[in-house]
Every structure is written in C-alpha cells, then in structure tokens.
XYZ file of C-alpha atoms in Angstrom:
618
model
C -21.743 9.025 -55.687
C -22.779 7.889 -52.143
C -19.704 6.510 -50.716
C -19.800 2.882 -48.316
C -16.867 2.689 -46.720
C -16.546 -0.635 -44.501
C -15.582 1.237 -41.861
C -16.944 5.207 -41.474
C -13.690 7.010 -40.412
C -16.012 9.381 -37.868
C -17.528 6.206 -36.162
C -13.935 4.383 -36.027
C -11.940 7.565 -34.589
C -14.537 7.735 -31.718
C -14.159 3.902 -31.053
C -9.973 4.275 -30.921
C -10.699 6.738 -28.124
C -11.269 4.276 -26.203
C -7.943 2.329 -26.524
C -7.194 1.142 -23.213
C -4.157 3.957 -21.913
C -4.676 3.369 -18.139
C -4.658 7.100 -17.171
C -3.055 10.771 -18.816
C 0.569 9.888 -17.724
C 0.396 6.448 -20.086
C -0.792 8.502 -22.882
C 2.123 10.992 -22.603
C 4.400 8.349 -22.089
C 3.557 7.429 -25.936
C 4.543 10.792 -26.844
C 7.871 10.797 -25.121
C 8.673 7.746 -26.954
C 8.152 9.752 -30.054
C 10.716 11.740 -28.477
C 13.089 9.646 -27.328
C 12.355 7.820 -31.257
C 14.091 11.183 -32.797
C 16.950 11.753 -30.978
C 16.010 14.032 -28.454
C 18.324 14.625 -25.493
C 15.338 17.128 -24.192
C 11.811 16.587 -23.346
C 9.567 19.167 -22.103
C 5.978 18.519 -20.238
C 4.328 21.476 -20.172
C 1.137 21.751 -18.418
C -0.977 25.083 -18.904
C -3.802 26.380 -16.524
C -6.668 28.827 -16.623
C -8.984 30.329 -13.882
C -12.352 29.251 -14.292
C -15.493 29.785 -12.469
C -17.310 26.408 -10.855
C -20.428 27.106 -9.381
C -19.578 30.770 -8.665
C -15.689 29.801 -7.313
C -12.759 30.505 -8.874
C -10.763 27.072 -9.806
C -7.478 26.529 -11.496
C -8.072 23.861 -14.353
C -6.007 22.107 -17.058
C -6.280 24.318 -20.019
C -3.742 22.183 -22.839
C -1.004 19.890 -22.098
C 1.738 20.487 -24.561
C 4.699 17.758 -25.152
C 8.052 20.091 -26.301
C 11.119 18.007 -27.546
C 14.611 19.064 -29.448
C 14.434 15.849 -31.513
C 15.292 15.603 -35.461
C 11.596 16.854 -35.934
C 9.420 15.966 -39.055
C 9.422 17.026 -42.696
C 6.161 17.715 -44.260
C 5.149 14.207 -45.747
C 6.555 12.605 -42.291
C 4.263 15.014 -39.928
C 1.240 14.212 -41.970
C 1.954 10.755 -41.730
C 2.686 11.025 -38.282
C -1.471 11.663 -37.346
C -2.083 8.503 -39.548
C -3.239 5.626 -37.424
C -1.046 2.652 -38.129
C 0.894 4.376 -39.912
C 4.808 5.938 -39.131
C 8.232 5.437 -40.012
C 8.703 2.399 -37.472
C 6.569 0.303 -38.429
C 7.603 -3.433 -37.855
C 11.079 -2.385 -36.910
C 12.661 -5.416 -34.631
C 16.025 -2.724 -34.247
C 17.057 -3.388 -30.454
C 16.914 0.364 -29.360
C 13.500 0.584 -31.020
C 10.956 1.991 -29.085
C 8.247 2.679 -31.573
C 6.697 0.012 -33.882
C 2.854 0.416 -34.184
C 2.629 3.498 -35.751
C -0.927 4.165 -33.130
C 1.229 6.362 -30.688
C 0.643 9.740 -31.487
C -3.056 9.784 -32.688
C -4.210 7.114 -30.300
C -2.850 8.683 -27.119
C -4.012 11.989 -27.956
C -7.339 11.223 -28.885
C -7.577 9.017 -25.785
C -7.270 12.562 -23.669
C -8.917 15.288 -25.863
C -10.694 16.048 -29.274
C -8.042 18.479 -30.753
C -4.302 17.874 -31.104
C -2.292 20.185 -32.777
C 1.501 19.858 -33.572
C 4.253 21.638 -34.938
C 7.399 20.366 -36.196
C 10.681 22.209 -37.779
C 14.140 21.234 -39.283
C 15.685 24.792 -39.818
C 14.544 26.802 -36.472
C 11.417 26.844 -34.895
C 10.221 29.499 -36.943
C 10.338 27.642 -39.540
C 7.620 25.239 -38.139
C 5.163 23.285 -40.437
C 1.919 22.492 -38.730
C -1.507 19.679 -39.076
C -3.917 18.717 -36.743
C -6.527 15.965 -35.488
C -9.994 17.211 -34.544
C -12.276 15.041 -32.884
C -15.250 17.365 -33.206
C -14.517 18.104 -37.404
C -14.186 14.388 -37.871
C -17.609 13.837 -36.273
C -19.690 16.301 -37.883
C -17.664 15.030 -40.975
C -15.818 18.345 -41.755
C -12.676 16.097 -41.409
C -11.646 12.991 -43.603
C -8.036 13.238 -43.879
C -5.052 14.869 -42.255
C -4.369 18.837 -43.340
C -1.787 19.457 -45.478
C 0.917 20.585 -43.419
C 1.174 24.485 -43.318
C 3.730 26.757 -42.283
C 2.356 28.244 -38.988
C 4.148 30.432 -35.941
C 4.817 28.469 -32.448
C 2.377 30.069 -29.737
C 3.912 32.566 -28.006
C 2.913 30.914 -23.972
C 4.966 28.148 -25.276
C 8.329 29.819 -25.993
C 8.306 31.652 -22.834
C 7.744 28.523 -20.196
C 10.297 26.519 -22.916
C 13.632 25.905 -22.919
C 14.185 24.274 -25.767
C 13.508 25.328 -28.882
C 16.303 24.345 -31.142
C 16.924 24.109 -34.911
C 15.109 21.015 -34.928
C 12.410 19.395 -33.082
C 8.547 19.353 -32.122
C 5.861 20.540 -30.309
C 2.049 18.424 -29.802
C -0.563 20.414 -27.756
C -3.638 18.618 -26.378
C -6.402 21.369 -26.404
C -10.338 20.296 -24.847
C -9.295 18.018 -22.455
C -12.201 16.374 -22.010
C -11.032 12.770 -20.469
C -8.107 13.293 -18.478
C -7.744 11.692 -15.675
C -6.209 14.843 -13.243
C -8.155 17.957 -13.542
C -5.051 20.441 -12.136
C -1.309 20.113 -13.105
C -0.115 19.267 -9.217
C -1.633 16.007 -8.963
C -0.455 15.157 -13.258
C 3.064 16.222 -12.381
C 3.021 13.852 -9.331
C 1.742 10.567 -10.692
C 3.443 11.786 -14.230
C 7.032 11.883 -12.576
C 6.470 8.184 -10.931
C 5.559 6.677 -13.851
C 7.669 8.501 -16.453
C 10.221 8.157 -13.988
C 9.801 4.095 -14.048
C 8.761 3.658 -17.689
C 12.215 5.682 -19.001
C 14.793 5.503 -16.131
C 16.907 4.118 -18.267
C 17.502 6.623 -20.426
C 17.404 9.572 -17.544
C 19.830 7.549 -15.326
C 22.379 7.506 -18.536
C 21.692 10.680 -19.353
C 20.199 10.043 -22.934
C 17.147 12.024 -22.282
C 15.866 14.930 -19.487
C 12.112 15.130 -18.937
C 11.068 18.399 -17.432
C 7.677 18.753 -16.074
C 6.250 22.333 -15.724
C 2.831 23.950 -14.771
C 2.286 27.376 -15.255
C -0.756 30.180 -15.920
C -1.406 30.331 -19.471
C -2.470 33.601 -19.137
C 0.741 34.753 -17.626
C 3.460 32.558 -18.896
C 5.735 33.952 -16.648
C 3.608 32.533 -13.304
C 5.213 29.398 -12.897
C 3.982 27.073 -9.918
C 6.289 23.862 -10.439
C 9.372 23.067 -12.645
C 11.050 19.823 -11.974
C 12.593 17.286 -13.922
C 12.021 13.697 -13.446
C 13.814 11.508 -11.080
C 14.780 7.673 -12.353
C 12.351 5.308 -10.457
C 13.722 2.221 -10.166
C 11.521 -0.574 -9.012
C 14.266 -3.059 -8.639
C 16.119 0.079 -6.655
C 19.181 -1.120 -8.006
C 19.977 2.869 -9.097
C 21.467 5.693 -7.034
C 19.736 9.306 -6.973
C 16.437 8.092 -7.633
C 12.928 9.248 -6.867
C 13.162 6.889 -3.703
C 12.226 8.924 -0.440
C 15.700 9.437 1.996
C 17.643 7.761 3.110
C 17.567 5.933 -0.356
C 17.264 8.888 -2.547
C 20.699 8.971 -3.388
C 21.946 5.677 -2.518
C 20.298 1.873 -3.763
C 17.569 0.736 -1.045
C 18.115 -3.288 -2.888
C 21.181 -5.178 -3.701
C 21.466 -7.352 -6.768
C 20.839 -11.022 -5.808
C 23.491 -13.274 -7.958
C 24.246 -12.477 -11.780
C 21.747 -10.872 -14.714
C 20.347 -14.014 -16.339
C 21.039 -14.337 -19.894
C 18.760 -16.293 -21.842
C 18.814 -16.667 -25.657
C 15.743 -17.084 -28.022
C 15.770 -17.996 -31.525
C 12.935 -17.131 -33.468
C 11.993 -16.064 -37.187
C 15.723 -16.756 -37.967
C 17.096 -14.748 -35.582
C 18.647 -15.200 -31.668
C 16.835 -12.903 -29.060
C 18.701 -12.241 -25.650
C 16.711 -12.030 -23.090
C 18.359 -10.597 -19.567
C 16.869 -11.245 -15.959
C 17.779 -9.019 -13.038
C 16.547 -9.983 -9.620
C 17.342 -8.130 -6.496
C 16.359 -7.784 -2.638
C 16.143 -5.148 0.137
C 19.036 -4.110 2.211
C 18.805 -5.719 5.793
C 18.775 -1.955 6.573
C 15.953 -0.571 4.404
C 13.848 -3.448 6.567
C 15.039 -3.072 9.858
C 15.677 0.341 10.439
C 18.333 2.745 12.298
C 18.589 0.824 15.919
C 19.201 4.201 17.594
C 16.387 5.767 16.048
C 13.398 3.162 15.765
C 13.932 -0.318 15.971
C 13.035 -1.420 18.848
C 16.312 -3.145 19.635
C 18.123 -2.366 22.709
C 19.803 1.396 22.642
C 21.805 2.294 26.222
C 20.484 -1.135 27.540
C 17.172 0.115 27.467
C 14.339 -0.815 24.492
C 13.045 1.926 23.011
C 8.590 2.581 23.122
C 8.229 3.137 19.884
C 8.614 0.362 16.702
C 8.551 1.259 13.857
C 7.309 -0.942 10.632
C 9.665 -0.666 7.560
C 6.692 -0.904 4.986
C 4.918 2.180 7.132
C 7.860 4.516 6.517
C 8.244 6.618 3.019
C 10.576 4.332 1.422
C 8.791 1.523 2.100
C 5.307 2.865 1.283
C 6.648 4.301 -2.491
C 8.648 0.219 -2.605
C 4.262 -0.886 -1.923
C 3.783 0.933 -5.461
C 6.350 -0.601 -7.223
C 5.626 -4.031 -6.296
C 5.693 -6.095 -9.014
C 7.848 -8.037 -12.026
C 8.852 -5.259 -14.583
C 8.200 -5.972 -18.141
C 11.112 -3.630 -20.195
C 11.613 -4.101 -24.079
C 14.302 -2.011 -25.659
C 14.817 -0.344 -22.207
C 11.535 1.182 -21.749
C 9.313 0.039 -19.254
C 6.072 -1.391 -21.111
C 4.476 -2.697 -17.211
C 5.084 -3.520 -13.587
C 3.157 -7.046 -13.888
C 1.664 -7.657 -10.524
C 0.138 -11.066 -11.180
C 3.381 -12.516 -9.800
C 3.011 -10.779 -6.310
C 0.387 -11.871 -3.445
C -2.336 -9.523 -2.552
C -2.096 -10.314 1.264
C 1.805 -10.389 2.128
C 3.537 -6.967 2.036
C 6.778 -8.171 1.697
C 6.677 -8.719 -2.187
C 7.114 -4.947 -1.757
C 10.911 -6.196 -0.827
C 11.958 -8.169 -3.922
C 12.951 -6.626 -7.214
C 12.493 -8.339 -10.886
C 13.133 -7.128 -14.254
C 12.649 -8.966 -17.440
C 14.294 -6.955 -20.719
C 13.828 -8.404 -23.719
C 14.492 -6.787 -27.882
C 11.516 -5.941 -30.266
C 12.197 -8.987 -32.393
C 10.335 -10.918 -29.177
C 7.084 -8.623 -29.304
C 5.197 -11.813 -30.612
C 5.842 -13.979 -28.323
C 5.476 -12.051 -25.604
C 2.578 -9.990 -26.374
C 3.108 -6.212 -27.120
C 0.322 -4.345 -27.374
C -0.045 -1.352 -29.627
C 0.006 0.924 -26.767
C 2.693 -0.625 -25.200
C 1.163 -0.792 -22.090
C 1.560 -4.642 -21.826
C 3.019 -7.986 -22.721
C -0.117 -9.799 -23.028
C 1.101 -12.910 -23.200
C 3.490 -12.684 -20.433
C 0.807 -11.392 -17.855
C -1.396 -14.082 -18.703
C 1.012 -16.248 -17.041
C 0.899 -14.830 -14.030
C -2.686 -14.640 -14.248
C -3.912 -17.788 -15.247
C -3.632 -21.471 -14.271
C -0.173 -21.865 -15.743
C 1.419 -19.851 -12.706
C -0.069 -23.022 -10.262
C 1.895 -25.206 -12.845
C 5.047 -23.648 -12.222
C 5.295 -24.817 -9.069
C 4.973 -28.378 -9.253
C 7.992 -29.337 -11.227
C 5.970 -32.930 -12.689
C 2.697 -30.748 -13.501
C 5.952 -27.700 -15.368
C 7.860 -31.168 -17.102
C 4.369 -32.291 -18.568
C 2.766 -28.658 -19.560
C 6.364 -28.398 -21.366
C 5.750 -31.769 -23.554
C 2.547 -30.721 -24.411
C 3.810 -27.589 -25.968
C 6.772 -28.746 -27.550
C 4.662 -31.271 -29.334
C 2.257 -28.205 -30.537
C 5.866 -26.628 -31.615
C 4.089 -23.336 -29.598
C 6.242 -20.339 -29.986
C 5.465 -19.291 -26.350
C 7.245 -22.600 -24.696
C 10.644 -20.058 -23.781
C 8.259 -17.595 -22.280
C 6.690 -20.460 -19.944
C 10.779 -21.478 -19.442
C 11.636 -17.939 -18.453
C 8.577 -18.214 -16.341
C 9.287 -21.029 -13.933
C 13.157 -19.360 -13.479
C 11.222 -16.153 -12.092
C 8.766 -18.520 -9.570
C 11.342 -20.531 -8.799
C 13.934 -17.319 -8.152
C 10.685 -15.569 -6.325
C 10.458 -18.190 -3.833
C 14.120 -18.196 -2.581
C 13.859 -14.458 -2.569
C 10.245 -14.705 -0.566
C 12.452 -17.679 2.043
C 15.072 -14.955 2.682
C 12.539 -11.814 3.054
C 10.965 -14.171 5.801
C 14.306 -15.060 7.084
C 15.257 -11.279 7.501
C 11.791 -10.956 9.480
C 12.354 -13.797 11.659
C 15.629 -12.801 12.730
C 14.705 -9.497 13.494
C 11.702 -10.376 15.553
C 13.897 -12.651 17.325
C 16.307 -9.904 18.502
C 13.191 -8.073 19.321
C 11.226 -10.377 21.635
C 13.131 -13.451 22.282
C 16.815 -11.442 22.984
C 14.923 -8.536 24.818
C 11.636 -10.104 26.257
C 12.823 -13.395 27.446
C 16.618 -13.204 27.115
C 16.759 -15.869 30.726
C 15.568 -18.070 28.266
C 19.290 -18.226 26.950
C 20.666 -17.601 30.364
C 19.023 -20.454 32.116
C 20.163 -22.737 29.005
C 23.655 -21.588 28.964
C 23.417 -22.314 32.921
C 22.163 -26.029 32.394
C 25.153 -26.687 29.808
C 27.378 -25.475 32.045
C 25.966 -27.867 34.654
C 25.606 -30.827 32.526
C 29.461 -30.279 31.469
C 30.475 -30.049 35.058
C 29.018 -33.576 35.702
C 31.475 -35.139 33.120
C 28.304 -34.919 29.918
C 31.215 -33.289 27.933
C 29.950 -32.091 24.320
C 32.008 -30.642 21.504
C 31.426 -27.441 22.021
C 32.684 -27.744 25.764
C 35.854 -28.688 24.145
C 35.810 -25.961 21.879
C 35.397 -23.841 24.738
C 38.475 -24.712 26.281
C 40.637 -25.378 23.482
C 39.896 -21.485 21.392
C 40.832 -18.064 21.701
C 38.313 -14.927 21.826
C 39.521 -14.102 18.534
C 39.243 -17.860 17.096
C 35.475 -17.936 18.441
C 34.519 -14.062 17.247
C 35.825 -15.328 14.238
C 33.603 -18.723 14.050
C 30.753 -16.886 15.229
C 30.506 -14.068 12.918
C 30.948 -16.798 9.841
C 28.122 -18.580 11.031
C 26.184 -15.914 11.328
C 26.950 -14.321 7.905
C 26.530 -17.800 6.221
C 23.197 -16.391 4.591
C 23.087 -12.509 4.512
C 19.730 -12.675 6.755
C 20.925 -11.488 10.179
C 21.278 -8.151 10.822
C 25.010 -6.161 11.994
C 23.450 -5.439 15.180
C 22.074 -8.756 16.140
C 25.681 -10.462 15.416
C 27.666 -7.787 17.365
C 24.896 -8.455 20.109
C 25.312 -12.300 19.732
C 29.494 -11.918 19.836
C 29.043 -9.787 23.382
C 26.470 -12.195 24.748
C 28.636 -15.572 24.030
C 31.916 -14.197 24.966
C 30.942 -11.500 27.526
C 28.092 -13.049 29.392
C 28.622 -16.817 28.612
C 25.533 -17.360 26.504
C 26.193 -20.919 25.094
C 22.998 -21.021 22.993
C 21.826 -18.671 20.002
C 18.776 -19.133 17.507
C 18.796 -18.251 13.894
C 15.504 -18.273 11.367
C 16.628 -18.881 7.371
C 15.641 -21.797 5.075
C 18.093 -24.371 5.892
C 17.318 -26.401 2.202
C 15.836 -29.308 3.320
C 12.993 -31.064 5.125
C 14.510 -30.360 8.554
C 12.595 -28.691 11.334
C 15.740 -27.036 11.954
C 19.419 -27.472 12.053
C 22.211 -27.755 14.784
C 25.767 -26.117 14.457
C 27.923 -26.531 17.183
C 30.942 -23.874 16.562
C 32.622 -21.277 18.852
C 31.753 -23.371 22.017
C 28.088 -22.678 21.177
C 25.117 -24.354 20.359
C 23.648 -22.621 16.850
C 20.204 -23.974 16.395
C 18.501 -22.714 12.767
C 15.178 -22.968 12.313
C 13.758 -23.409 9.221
C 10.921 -21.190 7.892
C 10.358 -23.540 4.824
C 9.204 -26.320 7.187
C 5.425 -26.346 8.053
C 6.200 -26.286 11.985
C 7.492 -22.862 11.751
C 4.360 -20.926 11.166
C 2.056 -23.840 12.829
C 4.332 -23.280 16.112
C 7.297 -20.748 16.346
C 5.817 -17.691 13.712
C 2.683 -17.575 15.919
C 4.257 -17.336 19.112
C 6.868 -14.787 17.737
C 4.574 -12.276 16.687
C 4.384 -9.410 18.684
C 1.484 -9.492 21.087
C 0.863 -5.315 21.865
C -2.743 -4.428 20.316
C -3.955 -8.116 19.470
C -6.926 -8.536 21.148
C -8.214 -11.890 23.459
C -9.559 -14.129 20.373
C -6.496 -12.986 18.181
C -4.132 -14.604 21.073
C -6.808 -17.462 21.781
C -6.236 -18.669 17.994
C -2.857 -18.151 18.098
C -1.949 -20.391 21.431
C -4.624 -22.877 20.010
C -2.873 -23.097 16.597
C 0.897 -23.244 18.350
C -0.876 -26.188 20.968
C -2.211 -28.134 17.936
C 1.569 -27.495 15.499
C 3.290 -28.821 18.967
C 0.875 -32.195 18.938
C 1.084 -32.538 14.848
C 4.941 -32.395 15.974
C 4.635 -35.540 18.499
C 2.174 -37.411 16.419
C 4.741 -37.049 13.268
C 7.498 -38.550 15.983
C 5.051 -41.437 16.900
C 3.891 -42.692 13.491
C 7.914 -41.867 12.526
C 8.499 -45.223 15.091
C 5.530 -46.686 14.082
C 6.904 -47.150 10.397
C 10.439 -48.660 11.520
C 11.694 -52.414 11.897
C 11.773 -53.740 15.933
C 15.188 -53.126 15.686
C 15.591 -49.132 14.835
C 12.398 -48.712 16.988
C 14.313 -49.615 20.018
C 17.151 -47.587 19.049
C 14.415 -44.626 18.438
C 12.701 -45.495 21.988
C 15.851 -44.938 23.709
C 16.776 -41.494 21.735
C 13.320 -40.252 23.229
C 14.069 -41.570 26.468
C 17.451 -39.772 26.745
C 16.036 -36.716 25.210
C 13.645 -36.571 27.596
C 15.484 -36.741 30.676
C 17.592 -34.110 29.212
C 14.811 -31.864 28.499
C 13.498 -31.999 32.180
C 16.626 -30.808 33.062
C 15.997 -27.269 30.434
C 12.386 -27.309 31.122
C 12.884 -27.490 35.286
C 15.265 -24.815 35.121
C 13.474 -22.615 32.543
C-alpha cells in the first residue's frame, strides 16, 4: 500500500539541517552537553585531517570530527533512541543541573555539519561497543527510514591511538562528509572551538567537573599530532583566575565583582525559581595600563611618546569579543546577548553581566531547542521594551498592562530594568575611570600651571584677609591628617587611579597645589560638586550632567592626529555648551521673585570679580 505520511521523513531530515547552530563549535557544544549529561569527567575533540589535492596543490582538510567522552555511555534501546529527533531520556526535565531537555541535540547538530554520523557507545569496555548511525544520503534516496538496530562493532583504530580515554564506559560520535562546516582545517576549529567551549562550559572546567581536550592530528598517521590542548575557562564577566584571558590576566581576574549576586525568586507552575545576577567591572589597571611601561603618565618626570589604548592591547581586544549580557541556565552558557551593549562605545567591552537561571524557567525565558538562545529574553534587548526601561513612568505603566494580562513574562521585564538600570551606573563609572585618567594625562601634564597659577591666587586672596575654610584647615592639620583626608576623598568612588592619588598627595603637600579636579557621577543634577578638605579645593565634575560632554569631554580629548574640521567642531561645540551654560544662569534669574533675583545678581557680581582675578592670572 502507497504510504502518505504528513510529513516525508527524507524531505523533513533535509529541512532540520538547517536548524539555526551559528557555526561548527555551537554544534559540538550540543554534543558536549551529551557529555557532560552522562557523567563524564573527560571530553575529547578530536579533529582528523587528510592531504588532498586542490587544483593540483596539496591541502590539509577536515576529514571527520569525532566527539570521545568517558561518560555512563548508552545501552542498546538508549543509543537508538539517542538518533531519534525529539526524542531522549531528558525530555522535559526542569532538574537544576539539567543540561539537556529537547531531545534534538545529537541528530540536529550533527546533521547541521555533515550527512553521516556514526556513534559508538559501551558499558563493559570499549570493546564491547554497540554501534547505529544517521545517513543523510540513505535517508534521501530512501534507503533509510528508521534508526539501525544497534550492532556490536570494533572502535576505529585512528581513534584509540590520538585518545586518551577509553574507559569501561562511555562514547564515541564521528562526523564523516563534512560538507557544511564552517572551518575547513582543524587550526582555525580548535581556535574559535576553545573560545566558545571555553565560555559556554567554564563552569564546569573551572570546578573541575569536566576537561575538554581539543586535538588535530593526520588520520593517516595517528601518531602525527599538530595541536593538543585542553580548553581554558573563558569568563566574560572575568571574574575567574587562569582563564583563556591574554597576560597579564591569564592567571589572575582582569574585573572585580561590583556589589552582591542578585537573588531573585520566581514562582511559576507551582514551583519557586531562583534566579542569580552577577555584575562586575574592569580593574582601574586592566584600563589604564602599567605607568612605567605605557601610559602616558609621567615616568622620571618626563611623559613617555608612546600611549597606549587599553581596548588596542590583547586583553582588551579578546574583553571586545565577549561584550555582552551572558544568558547561563543550569551553568551552561546558552548566549552572550549583545542587544544590551551599544554598537559605537567600546567601553561596554569593560562591564561584565551574567544572568543564571534553572530549567524550570525555560518558558518564560525562551529556550530554544538548540540552546543557542533565550528568545524571549533577547527580544528585550532588541525591541522597543529596552527604550521603556529607561523611563521609569513609561517601565510603571508597561508593568500594569501586563499584570492585568496576568503575562508570565512580567519577572523577565522586572529582571530587565535591574540590568539597565545596574548597566548605567556601571557605564557612569567606566566614563568616570576615563575621565580621570585623561585628566592626569593632559590637564596634570599638559597644563599643570593651570593648578599652579590657581593655588597662587588662593594664596593671594588669603593673604588679603578673604580667609576660606580650607585656609584654616591649612593651618590647623598635620601632613599626616591631610594625606589622610586626601586619599579618602579620592577613594570615595573607586574611579581614580593609585598613581593619580599618590601624584595628587605630592602635588598638595609638596608643591602647594591647593586645587585638584575629579570626573565621577556625583548623583544629582549638579554641574559639579565642591569639597573643601585637606586645605584644598576638590572640585568633581559630573559626567551625568549634559555640560560635561557639551564643554569639558570635548576639550579633554586628546588632540594628536585630529585633523582641522575635527578640532573646528569640537571648539564650536565647547563655545556653544559654555553659552547654553550662561543662558541656563540667565533664565535661572529670570524665573525668581525681585527679592532672590537681587540676592542672585550680587552672587554673579562677586563671582565675577573673583574670576578676573583666576582668569588674569591664568
């Protein structure tokens, strides 16, 4: 009987290979989870080559990528089942250390890279090994309908003599016609491979649960091994020591954690779901480098030609691919969401943010069968909703809207605005960091009379009996009292670097500098604030405030390499910030009684004459 199936199995399998794995490292990934699934403490990437010849050249190609593990491995019903799509022994499992769920893993991600898979499995020795396969081709020309029985079958020998692991249990896949990877040799599949294995399980490698070993070697001669390597954590939050991070972070953490983990719980379908946030920020010394070496701050009294940018060096160029907000469910990585960074400011390369949330959440956020993504988390960042999170009265009335459509997603748009909201402090005190060192850097180095001529019309202004507070500081405290004072203001937000303050402490007490400038969000609508400690005048000014990069940002930036129109905009944008500033001041009196306006009038009138005095000197 003619059979009508509603969907032909030869017409679907070709359709699932294309399932949406982003490259051949993803689609491994799937079967290391297999791995990690059944207990494995050892996982084995082995990459075989051949010599062909490409238009009459000689050329190393992938020949079969092979996945080796010492897991449980798979009885004969379970390895059958295990080439079903949709089908597995983890199917809907909510378990918090479960990775699998979907049951798509192995077929789907093999498929997605070749035509044949073939895999072996054993209980009782290797030699004991019962083996199926998948074939693309068979399926097509409908030799194919169902899985092989399992048979008992030997290992390949090239496999057991580039292995280390073949114990009483576990399993080996082999991808054979490789027709749709992505890498065509092993050097460039072992490089990306170890990144993103490294992120997606680092984990489990940092806590020793699992070792992933990557090898490439000549199939024909097993024993010609180019690289064997095991994979490094990669931490994009670089919260982790001995990473993949380039020196000097490699075996030290290039971020420090910024406050607590955030718990948050969820209930849903009966149950309460923890969810755990984990921001963190760059080291003030992974940004402004080693001042003997390359920062362009003063070494022997002299400033050194060379400056070098933090995000051009090798830890900050692998920190550029890691930028992002990663996604990790049962501690495996499922993305790096970069919706939540900004295309044109390289300093999101200098935040960290992790998001870890159980199985029993896959719903709400979004899980796709590959694991690849949380949909529904991404979309956030992707969509219109990410503008709502940061105006809190469009956030409070998005929020009543969903709570009176009792949507299952309203925790996920909660967890949401905590990240923008934690994002934009971090994003103040990245800019702060900047700002402070291109401070020491131009306004210490290149126009350090600046501060001299100030301290000098203090001075002056005290001599003719205009006594301020910090004059009587200044005669009233020790050296020890004011090193004191002046290192606490200066450590009030973590933004300045050691250098600058040790710099600051010999300029105020050495040379008599009574004025020093500081760049950090000061949490309010201030242009900038005034601290008057240690017989000195601290003035902060505050990057949150629209006359910092209308007036001071653009004059701060270095000036070597811009060309004329590049310096034309930028004196024309300062000029029009520094009118903006008076006409704010004028409508500011404008607005007031007769009474205050007077009061006002005079506070101009004083300042001015007091300016003069700065601005003759100057």
């Amino acid at each position: 009987m003619e059979r009508h199936d509603i969907v032909p199995v030869h017409l679907a399998v070709q359709a699932m290979r294309d399932n949406g794995y982003r490259n051949t490292a993803y689609a491994v990934a799937e079967l290391i989870d297999n791995s990690i699934q059944a207990s494995a403490q050892n996982v084995e990437l082995l990459l075989a080559e051949k010599t062909i010849t490409l238009s009459k050249n000689d050329v190393q190609r992938l020949h079969e990528i092979a996945i080796l593990d010492d897991g449980k491995g798979m009885d004969e019903k379970t390895l059958r089942m295990s080439l079903q799509f949709g089908n597995g022994t983890n199917l809907n499992s909510t378990s918090e250390e479960s990775i699998g769920r979907f049951g798509m893993g192995l077929p789907a991600s093999s498929i997605s890279q070749c035509t044949k898979v073939e895999v072996w499995s054993w209980q009782t020795g290797a030699d004991n090994a019962f083996y199926t396969y998948l074939d693309i081709n068979k399926i097509n020309s409908l030799e194919l309908s169902e899985i092989p029985k399992p048979i008992k079958k030997k290992i390949p020998e090239v496999y057991k003599k580039t292995s280390k692991n073949f114990g009483k249990t576990g399993t080996l896949i082999v991808w054979s016609n490789l027709d749709r990877i992505l890498w065509k040799t092993a050097d460039p599949l072992i490089k990306n491979s170890e990144f993103i294995i490294g992120r997606l399980y680092r984990k489990f490698i940092e806590k020793d649960k699992v070792s992933i070993r990557m090898v490439a070697f000549n199939y024909d001669n097993p024993k010609d091994i180019k690289i064997d390597k095991e994979a490094l954590p990669n931490d994009p939050g670089y919260l982790m020591k001995k990473t993949s991070c380039p020196k000097p972070f490699d075996k030290t953490s290039m971020f420090e954690k910024d406050g607590e983990t955030q718990e948050i719980f969820i209930k849903y379908r009966g149950k309460e779901h923890k969810v755990k946030l984990t921001f963190s920020l760059a080291k003030l010394e992974a940004r402004i480098q080693d001042s003997e070496k390359s920062s362009g701050w003063l070494v022997n009294g002299k400033t050194p030609s060379s400056n070098v940018n933090p995000g051009s060096t090798d830890h900050g160029a692998h920190a550029k691919k890691n930028q992002g907000v990663s996604v990790v469910r049962a501690n495996r990585e499922l993305d790096l969401d970069d919706g939540w960074i900004t295309q044109y400011d390289g300093t999101d390369r200098w935040w960290g943010v992790e998001i870890s949330f159980p199985p029993g959440l896959d719903d709400i956020f979004g899980v796709t069968n590959n694991k690849q993504s949380a949909s529904n988390f991404r979309e956030i960042a992707q969509t219109e909703i990410k503008e709502i999170l940061k105006n809190e009265q469009s956030y409070i009335s998005f929020l009543h809207e969903l709570e009176e459509d009792e949507d299952s997603k309203i925790e996920l748009i909660r967890i949401a605005k905590i990240i923008n909201d934690r994002l934009s402090n971090l994003r103040k005190r990245i800019d702060a960091q900047t700002a402070n060192v291109r401070s020491e850097k131009n306004e210490r180095h290149i126009r350090k009379d600046l501060l001299q001529n100030a301290s000098t019309v203090i001075t002056a202004r005290a001599n003719e009996g205009h006594t301020g507070t910090t004059d009587l500081q200044l005669s009233k405290e020790s050296e020890a009292e004011r090193k004191k004072e002046i290192k606490d203001v200066m450590n009030a937000d973590g933004d300045v670097p050691a250098s600058i303050i040790d710099q600051v402490i010999e300029e105020i007490l050495k040379k008599g500098f009574r004025i020093e400038f500081e760049y950090g969000d000061v949490g309010n609508s201030n242009f900038f604030d005034v601290k008057l400690k240690a017989g000195t005048i601290f003035i902060k000014l505050n990057i949150s405030h629209p006359a910092y990069p209308n007036l001071i940002e653009v004059l701060d930036k270095d000036v070597d390499g811009a060309n004329i129109d590049l310096l034309k905009e930028r004196l024309i944008k300062a000029r029009d910030g520094m009118k903006l500033l008076l006409i704010a001041w004028a409508r500011y009196e404008d607005e007031v009684d007769g009474v205050q306006r007077t009061r006002l009038q005079d506070v101009r009138h004083d300042w001015g004459k007091i300016a003069r005095k700065f601005l003759e000197k100057d």
